[in-house]
PDB file of C-alpha atoms and ligand atoms in Angstrom:
ATOM      1  CA  MET W   1      -4.852 284.995  92.039  1.00 51.00           C
ATOM      2  CA  SER W   2      -3.035 281.837  89.939  1.00 52.00           C
ATOM      3  CA  GLU W   3      -4.498 280.099  87.610  1.00 58.00           C
ATOM      4  CA  HIS W   4      -2.076 277.292  87.994  1.00 79.00           C
ATOM      5  CA  VAL W   5      -3.240 276.776  91.873  1.00 94.00           C
ATOM      6  CA  ARG W   6      -4.144 274.554  93.008  1.00 98.00           C
ATOM      7  CA  LEU W   7      -6.325 273.894  96.481  1.00 98.00           C
ATOM      8  CA  LEU W   8      -6.708 270.199  98.609  1.00 98.00           C
ATOM      9  CA  PHE W   9      -9.557 270.114 100.747  1.00 99.00           C
ATOM     10  CA  LEU W  10      -8.997 267.718 103.845  1.00 99.00           C
ATOM     11  CA  ALA W  11     -11.090 266.859 107.375  1.00 99.00           C
ATOM     12  CA  GLY W  12      -9.814 265.025 110.060  1.00 98.00           C
ATOM     13  CA  SER W  13     -12.657 262.814 110.628  1.00 98.00           C
ATOM     14  CA  ALA W  14     -14.124 260.025 108.098  1.00 98.00           C
ATOM     15  CA  ARG W  15     -17.381 259.919 109.889  1.00 98.00           C
ATOM     16  CA  GLU W  16     -20.488 260.166 107.530  1.00 98.00           C
ATOM     17  CA  GLN W  17     -21.864 263.087 109.449  1.00 97.00           C
ATOM     18  CA  SER W  18     -18.986 264.821 110.061  1.00 98.00           C
ATOM     19  CA  PHE W  19     -19.038 268.922 110.482  1.00 98.00           C
ATOM     20  CA  ASN W  20     -15.370 269.132 109.866  1.00 98.00           C
ATOM     21  CA  LYS W  21     -16.377 267.072 106.418  1.00 98.00           C
ATOM     22  CA  ARG W  22     -19.013 269.905 105.882  1.00 98.00           C
ATOM     23  CA  LEU W  23     -16.623 272.791 106.819  1.00 98.00           C
ATOM     24  CA  ALA W  24     -14.157 271.088 104.051  1.00 98.00           C
ATOM     25  CA  ARG W  25     -16.428 270.296 101.506  1.00 98.00           C
ATOM     26  CA  LEU W  26     -17.613 274.355 101.610  1.00 98.00           C
ATOM     27  CA  GLY W  27     -14.042 275.329 101.325  1.00 98.00           C
ATOM     28  CA  ALA W  28     -13.832 273.448  97.824  1.00 98.00           C
ATOM     29  CA  ASP W  29     -17.280 274.716  97.023  1.00 98.00           C
ATOM     30  CA  ILE W  30     -16.237 278.785  98.132  1.00 98.00           C
ATOM     31  CA  ALA W  31     -13.346 277.908  95.834  1.00 98.00           C
ATOM     32  CA  GLN W  32     -14.549 276.331  93.119  1.00 97.00           C
ATOM     33  CA  ALA W  33     -16.891 279.717  92.862  1.00 97.00           C
ATOM     34  CA  ASN W  34     -13.600 281.681  92.887  1.00 96.00           C
ATOM     35  CA  GLY W  35     -11.887 279.988  89.746  1.00 96.00           C
ATOM     36  CA  LEU W  36      -9.679 278.102  91.894  1.00 97.00           C
ATOM     37  CA  PRO W  37      -9.413 274.202  91.028  1.00 97.00           C
ATOM     38  CA  SER W  38      -9.878 272.671  93.926  1.00 98.00           C
ATOM     39  CA  THR W  39     -10.549 269.083  95.021  1.00 98.00           C
ATOM     40  CA  PHE W  40     -12.325 267.457  98.201  1.00 98.00           C
ATOM     41  CA  ALA W  41     -10.907 264.324  99.423  1.00 98.00           C
ATOM     42  CA  ASP W  42     -12.177 261.780 102.336  1.00 98.00           C
ATOM     43  CA  LEU W  43      -9.537 260.602 104.565  1.00 98.00           C
ATOM     44  CA  GLY W  44     -12.239 257.561 104.898  1.00 98.00           C
ATOM     45  CA  ASP W  45     -11.112 257.012 101.670  1.00 98.00           C
ATOM     46  CA  TYR W  46      -6.991 256.112 102.087  1.00 98.00           C
ATOM     47  CA  PRO W  47      -7.940 253.767 105.029  1.00 98.00           C
ATOM     48  CA  MET W  48      -4.139 252.514 107.356  1.00 98.00           C
ATOM     49  CA  PRO W  49      -3.328 250.444 110.062  1.00 98.00           C
ATOM     50  CA  LEU W  50      -2.014 252.173 112.869  1.00 98.00           C
ATOM     51  CA  TYR W  51       1.500 253.326 112.574  1.00 98.00           C
ATOM     52  CA  ASP W  52       3.522 250.788 113.631  1.00 98.00           C
ATOM     53  CA  GLY W  53       7.475 250.554 113.078  1.00 98.00           C
ATOM     54  CA  ASP W  54       7.587 246.349 112.811  1.00 98.00           C
ATOM     55  CA  LEU W  55       4.682 246.634 110.441  1.00 98.00           C
ATOM     56  CA  GLU W  56       6.501 249.290 108.493  1.00 98.00           C
ATOM     57  CA  ALA W  57       9.746 247.255 108.606  1.00 98.00           C
ATOM     58  CA  ALA W  58       7.907 244.691 106.915  1.00 98.00           C
ATOM     59  CA  GLU W  59       5.511 245.254 104.229  1.00 97.00           C
ATOM     60  CA  GLY W  60       6.522 249.773 104.206  1.00 98.00           C
ATOM     61  CA  PRO W  61       4.088 252.141 103.890  1.00 98.00           C
ATOM     62  CA  PRO W  62       0.438 250.945 103.202  1.00 98.00           C
ATOM     63  CA  GLU W  63      -0.452 252.015  99.180  1.00 98.00           C
ATOM     64  CA  THR W  64      -3.236 254.216 100.557  1.00 98.00           C
ATOM     65  CA  ALA W  65      -0.474 256.629 102.248  1.00 98.00           C
ATOM     66  CA  GLU W  66       1.539 256.589  98.575  1.00 98.00           C
ATOM     67  CA  GLN W  67      -1.831 257.856  96.708  1.00 98.00           C
ATOM     68  CA  LEU W  68      -2.384 260.014  99.733  1.00 98.00           C
ATOM     69  CA  LYS W  69       0.785 261.963  99.148  1.00 98.00           C
ATOM     70  CA  ASN W  70       0.236 261.657  95.517  1.00 98.00           C
ATOM     71  CA  LEU W  71      -2.688 263.513  95.669  1.00 98.00           C
ATOM     72  CA  LEU W  72      -1.246 266.142  98.191  1.00 98.00           C
ATOM     73  CA  LEU W  73       1.779 266.675  95.377  1.00 98.00           C
ATOM     74  CA  VAL W  74      -0.577 267.799  92.605  1.00 98.00           C
ATOM     75  CA  HIS W  75      -2.413 270.781  94.975  1.00 98.00           C
ATOM     76  CA  GLN W  76      -0.063 273.523  96.356  1.00 97.00           C
ATOM     77  CA  GLY W  77      -2.263 274.794  99.510  1.00 98.00           C
ATOM     78  CA  VAL W  78      -4.441 272.204 101.553  1.00 98.00           C
ATOM     79  CA  PHE W  79      -6.881 273.373 103.656  1.00 99.00           C
ATOM     80  CA  ILE W  80      -7.572 271.020 106.697  1.00 99.00           C
ATOM     81  CA  ALA W  81     -10.818 270.985 109.598  1.00 99.00           C
ATOM     82  CA  CYS W  82      -9.789 269.306 112.210  1.00 98.00           C
ATOM     83  CA  PRO W  83     -12.053 267.471 114.879  1.00 98.00           C
ATOM     84  CA  GLU W  84     -10.798 268.312 118.617  1.00 98.00           C
ATOM     85  CA  TYR W  85     -10.597 265.189 120.265  1.00 98.00           C
ATOM     86  CA  ASN W  86      -9.230 266.091 124.321  1.00 98.00           C
ATOM     87  CA  SER W  87      -8.453 269.416 123.003  1.00 98.00           C
ATOM     88  CA  SER W  88      -6.058 267.645 120.445  1.00 98.00           C
ATOM     89  CA  ILE W  89      -5.354 265.932 116.882  1.00 98.00           C
ATOM     90  CA  THR W  90      -7.872 263.196 115.627  1.00 98.00           C
ATOM     91  CA  PRO W  91      -5.911 259.865 115.119  1.00 98.00           C
ATOM     92  CA  LEU W  92      -7.114 259.634 112.186  1.00 98.00           C
ATOM     93  CA  LEU W  93      -5.590 262.655 111.068  1.00 98.00           C
ATOM     94  CA  LYS W  94      -2.084 262.398 112.707  1.00 98.00           C
ATOM     95  CA  ASN W  95      -1.726 258.723 111.647  1.00 98.00           C
ATOM     96  CA  SER W  96      -2.688 259.692 107.923  1.00 98.00           C
ATOM     97  CA  LEU W  97      -0.013 262.542 108.262  1.00 98.00           C
ATOM     98  CA  ASP W  98       2.331 260.365 109.903  1.00 98.00           C
ATOM     99  CA  TRP W  99       2.219 257.064 106.988  1.00 98.00           C
ATOM    100  CA  VAL W 100       2.865 259.793 104.884  1.00 98.00           C
ATOM    101  CA  SER W 101       6.087 261.348 106.522  1.00 98.00           C
ATOM    102  CA  ARG W 102       7.164 258.177 105.770  1.00 98.00           C
ATOM    103  CA  VAL W 103       6.965 257.749 102.520  1.00 98.00           C
ATOM    104  CA  ARG W 104      10.200 258.995 100.702  1.00 96.00           C
ATOM    105  CA  ALA W 105      11.668 257.934  97.382  1.00 93.00           C
ATOM    106  CA  GLU W 106      15.503 257.210  97.839  1.00 93.00           C
ATOM    107  CA  ASP W 107      16.925 260.426  96.704  1.00 95.00           C
ATOM    108  CA  GLU W 108      14.171 262.543  98.318  1.00 96.00           C
ATOM    109  CA  PRO W 109      14.979 264.845 101.439  1.00 96.00           C
ATOM    110  CA  PRO W 110      12.575 264.260 104.200  1.00 96.00           C
ATOM    111  CA  LEU W 111       9.498 265.604 104.098  1.00 98.00           C
ATOM    112  CA  GLN W 112       9.358 267.394 101.292  1.00 97.00           C
ATOM    113  CA  VAL W 113       6.007 266.742 100.277  1.00 98.00           C
ATOM    114  CA  PHE W 114       4.913 269.473 103.424  1.00 98.00           C
ATOM    115  CA  LYS W 115       7.764 271.733 102.850  1.00 98.00           C
ATOM    116  CA  THR W 116       7.076 272.637  99.631  1.00 97.00           C
ATOM    117  CA  ARG W 117       3.115 273.272 100.177  1.00 97.00           C
ATOM    118  CA  VAL W 118       1.335 275.904 102.033  1.00 98.00           C
ATOM    119  CA  PHE W 119      -1.430 274.200 104.419  1.00 98.00           C
ATOM    120  CA  ALA W 120      -4.213 276.399 106.463  1.00 98.00           C
ATOM    121  CA  ILE W 121      -6.450 274.554 109.163  1.00 98.00           C
ATOM    122  CA  GLY W 122      -9.688 274.842 111.022  1.00 98.00           C
ATOM    123  CA  ALA W 123     -12.625 273.199 113.493  1.00 98.00           C
ATOM    124  CA  ALA W 124     -15.456 273.092 113.495  1.00 98.00           C
ATOM    125  CA  SER W 125     -17.485 271.416 116.807  1.00 98.00           C
ATOM    126  CA  PRO W 126     -20.453 271.072 118.687  1.00 98.00           C
ATOM    127  CA  GLY W 127     -19.107 272.782 121.839  1.00 97.00           C
ATOM    128  CA  GLY W 128     -18.776 276.465 122.207  1.00 97.00           C
ATOM    129  CA  TYR W 129     -15.144 276.699 121.385  1.00 97.00           C
ATOM    130  CA  GLY W 130     -15.724 275.479 118.007  1.00 98.00           C
ATOM    131  CA  GLY W 131     -12.351 273.071 118.889  1.00 98.00           C
ATOM    132  CA  ILE W 132      -9.894 275.830 118.807  1.00 98.00           C
ATOM    133  CA  ARG W 133      -7.772 274.319 121.094  1.00 98.00           C
ATOM    134  CA  GLY W 134      -7.327 271.755 119.425  1.00 98.00           C
ATOM    135  CA  LEU W 135      -5.896 274.045 116.320  1.00 98.00           C
ATOM    136  CA  MET W 136      -2.772 274.404 118.276  1.00 98.00           C
ATOM    137  CA  THR W 137      -1.394 270.702 117.811  1.00 98.00           C
ATOM    138  CA  VAL W 138      -2.343 270.376 114.391  1.00 98.00           C
ATOM    139  CA  ARG W 139      -0.476 273.831 114.572  1.00 98.00           C
ATOM    140  CA  GLN W 140       2.571 272.052 115.926  1.00 98.00           C
ATOM    141  CA  VAL W 141       2.669 268.689 113.916  1.00 98.00           C
ATOM    142  CA  LEU W 142       2.023 270.498 111.068  1.00 98.00           C
ATOM    143  CA  GLN W 143       4.173 273.282 111.387  1.00 98.00           C
ATOM    144  CA  ILE W 144       7.308 271.685 114.342  1.00 98.00           C
ATOM    145  CA  GLY W 145       6.909 268.366 113.331  1.00 98.00           C
ATOM    146  CA  LEU W 146       6.578 268.122 109.246  1.00 98.00           C
ATOM    147  CA  GLY W 147       7.600 271.430 109.082  1.00 98.00           C
ATOM    148  CA  ALA W 148       4.850 272.939 106.748  1.00 98.00           C
ATOM    149  CA  LEU W 149       4.566 276.152 105.970  1.00 98.00           C
ATOM    150  CA  VAL W 150       0.441 277.028 108.180  1.00 98.00           C
ATOM    151  CA  LEU W 151      -0.754 280.212 107.999  1.00 98.00           C
ATOM    152  CA  PRO W 152      -1.591 282.103 110.635  1.00 98.00           C
ATOM    153  CA  GLY W 153      -5.318 282.643 109.747  1.00 98.00           C
ATOM    154  CA  GLN W 154      -7.975 280.169 111.258  1.00 98.00           C
ATOM    155  CA  VAL W 155     -11.268 279.260 111.505  1.00 98.00           C
ATOM    156  CA  ALA W 156     -13.387 278.057 114.069  1.00 98.00           C
ATOM    157  CA  VAL W 157     -17.189 277.093 113.599  1.00 98.00           C
ATOM    158  CA  ALA W 158     -18.657 276.625 117.209  1.00 98.00           C
ATOM    159  CA  ARG W 159     -22.640 274.547 118.183  1.00 98.00           C
ATOM    160  CA  ALA W 160     -21.223 273.374 114.302  1.00 98.00           C
ATOM    161  CA  GLY W 161     -25.023 271.857 114.664  1.00 98.00           C
ATOM    162  CA  ASP W 162     -26.836 275.105 113.976  1.00 98.00           C
ATOM    163  CA  ALA W 163     -23.419 276.664 111.928  1.00 98.00           C
ATOM    164  CA  PHE W 164     -24.348 275.743 108.436  1.00 98.00           C
ATOM    165  CA  GLY W 165     -27.419 276.312 106.380  1.00 97.00           C
ATOM    166  CA  GLU W 166     -29.766 274.440 104.104  1.00 95.00           C
ATOM    167  CA  ASP W 167     -26.883 275.515 101.241  1.00 94.00           C
ATOM    168  CA  GLY W 168     -24.099 274.461 102.793  1.00 95.00           C
ATOM    169  CA  HIS W 169     -22.570 277.610 103.629  1.00 97.00           C
ATOM    170  CA  LEU W 170     -21.787 278.610 107.157  1.00 98.00           C
ATOM    171  CA  THR W 171     -24.997 281.128 108.478  1.00 98.00           C
ATOM    172  CA  ASP W 172     -23.195 283.408 110.387  1.00 98.00           C
ATOM    173  CA  LYS W 173     -22.038 285.668 107.653  1.00 97.00           C
ATOM    174  CA  GLY W 174     -18.843 286.948 109.559  1.00 98.00           C
ATOM    175  CA  LEU W 175     -17.701 283.584 109.929  1.00 98.00           C
ATOM    176  CA  GLN W 176     -18.565 283.021 106.085  1.00 98.00           C
ATOM    177  CA  ASP W 177     -16.722 285.706 104.574  1.00 98.00           C
ATOM    178  CA  MET W 178     -13.400 285.129 106.891  1.00 98.00           C
ATOM    179  CA  PHE W 179     -13.582 281.289 105.836  1.00 98.00           C
ATOM    180  CA  LYS W 180     -13.703 283.095 101.807  1.00 98.00           C
ATOM    181  CA  ARG W 181     -10.524 285.479 102.751  1.00 98.00           C
ATOM    182  CA  LEU W 182      -8.420 282.276 104.466  1.00 98.00           C
ATOM    183  CA  ILE W 183      -8.798 280.405 101.628  1.00 98.00           C
ATOM    184  CA  GLU W 184      -8.294 283.310  98.990  1.00 98.00           C
ATOM    185  CA  ASP W 185      -4.789 283.614 101.351  1.00 98.00           C
ATOM    186  CA  LEU W 186      -4.182 280.359 100.684  1.00 98.00           C
ATOM    187  CA  ALA W 187      -4.092 279.956  97.374  1.00 98.00           C
ATOM    188  CA  VAL W 188      -2.037 283.749  97.422  1.00 97.00           C
ATOM    189  CA  ALA W 189       0.452 281.901  99.882  1.00 98.00           C
ATOM    190  CA  ALA W 190       0.463 278.685  97.632  1.00 97.00           C
ATOM    191  CA  THR W 191       0.971 280.560  94.383  1.00 95.00           C
ATOM    192  CA  LYS W 192       4.141 282.637  95.849  1.00 93.00           C
ATOM    193  CA  LEU W 193       5.339 279.508  97.231  1.00 88.00           C
ATOM    194  CA  THR W 194       5.428 277.037  94.516  1.00 81.00           C
ATOM    195  CA  HIS W 195       6.008 279.524  91.111  1.00 65.00           C
TER     196      HIS W 195
HETATM  197  C1  FMN A   1     -12.800 261.103 121.910  1.00 70.54           C
HETATM  198  C2  FMN A   1     -13.398 262.520 121.324  1.00 70.54           C
HETATM  199  C3  FMN A   1     -13.064 263.582 122.125  1.00 70.54           C
HETATM  200  C4  FMN A   1     -14.037 264.823 121.800  1.00 70.54           C
HETATM  201  N1  FMN A   1     -13.215 265.796 122.473  1.00 70.54           N
HETATM  202  C5  FMN A   1     -13.581 267.399 122.351  1.00 70.54           C
HETATM  203  C6  FMN A   1     -12.897 268.423 122.634  1.00 70.54           C
HETATM  204  O1  FMN A   1     -12.086 268.004 123.391  1.00 70.54           O
HETATM  205  N2  FMN A   1     -13.470 269.628 122.550  1.00 70.54           N
HETATM  206  C7  FMN A   1     -14.637 269.673 121.724  1.00 70.54           C
HETATM  207  O2  FMN A   1     -14.897 270.643 121.209  1.00 70.54           O
HETATM  208  N3  FMN A   1     -14.992 268.321 120.727  1.00 70.54           N
HETATM  209  C8  FMN A   1     -14.472 267.357 121.471  1.00 70.54           C
HETATM  210  N4  FMN A   1     -15.388 266.056 120.962  1.00 70.54           N
HETATM  211  C9  FMN A   1     -16.593 266.307 120.153  1.00 70.54           C
HETATM  212  C10 FMN A   1     -16.333 266.211 118.977  1.00 70.54           C
HETATM  213  O3  FMN A   1     -15.998 267.836 118.463  1.00 70.54           O
HETATM  214  C11 FMN A   1     -17.700 265.928 118.238  1.00 70.54           C
HETATM  215  O4  FMN A   1     -17.889 264.436 118.093  1.00 70.54           O
HETATM  216  C12 FMN A   1     -17.561 266.560 116.521  1.00 70.54           C
HETATM  217  O5  FMN A   1     -18.567 266.169 115.904  1.00 70.54           O
HETATM  218  C13 FMN A   1     -16.017 265.175 115.453  1.00 70.54           C
HETATM  219  O6  FMN A   1     -15.929 266.097 114.391  1.00 70.54           O
HETATM  220  P1  FMN A   1     -16.840 265.494 113.574  1.00 70.54           P
HETATM  221  O7  FMN A   1     -18.560 266.276 112.856  1.00 70.54           O
HETATM  222  O8  FMN A   1     -15.856 266.508 112.146  1.00 70.54           O
HETATM  223  O9  FMN A   1     -16.331 263.708 113.044  1.00 70.54           O
HETATM  224  C14 FMN A   1     -14.779 264.783 121.385  1.00 70.54           C
HETATM  225  C15 FMN A   1     -15.392 263.800 120.838  1.00 70.54           C
HETATM  226  C16 FMN A   1     -14.917 262.699 121.058  1.00 70.54           C
HETATM  227  C17 FMN A   1     -14.887 261.730 120.524  1.00 70.54           C
END
């Protein structure tokens, strides 16, 4: 894996005890342990108003959307742990992506920040399906809507309340290994796309 590639780990929940933040933090730890520089970022630190065209026309995108875009720009691979809300994407994640998609320099092609990075997705849920149904929507938004390359592999952590050990790792070794492989695949794909 390239030493030049940097990975960003996000979660579609800002909740303090969020299982998905736990998954994203674990991903960043796994990446670091494998020599990949990585960052965990909390979307709660990038608060944005609900997207509104009139607000955008009057004030432009919020500064936090520009900050989040800048964070994306210094990472080549992005993993997003996505809670499932009614089988779909969370409003927090969709709103953050929508605003970032509206931040554009005058000479910048549309959606460039998404088209020039590689994404991987996963989910954690207290339910039995681990949020896997919501990932279909997230995949659609990232891939079809924003033009991003999204790796076909994904992880879904079911019964998340019991899934993490005290060390923060997944107690199901097979699932932990699957997550590690996904992160390695993300790093390899990000290296190939961006170098
Ligand atoms: C509005 C709403 C809808 C939800 N719908 C689903 C669902 O469709 N499938 C599911 O597995 N969990 C669902 N949940 C439960 C979430 O998976 C659970 O709240 C989870 O802890 C949220 O992720 P977080 O821990 O990262 O905040 C829903 C929760 C909310 C608030």
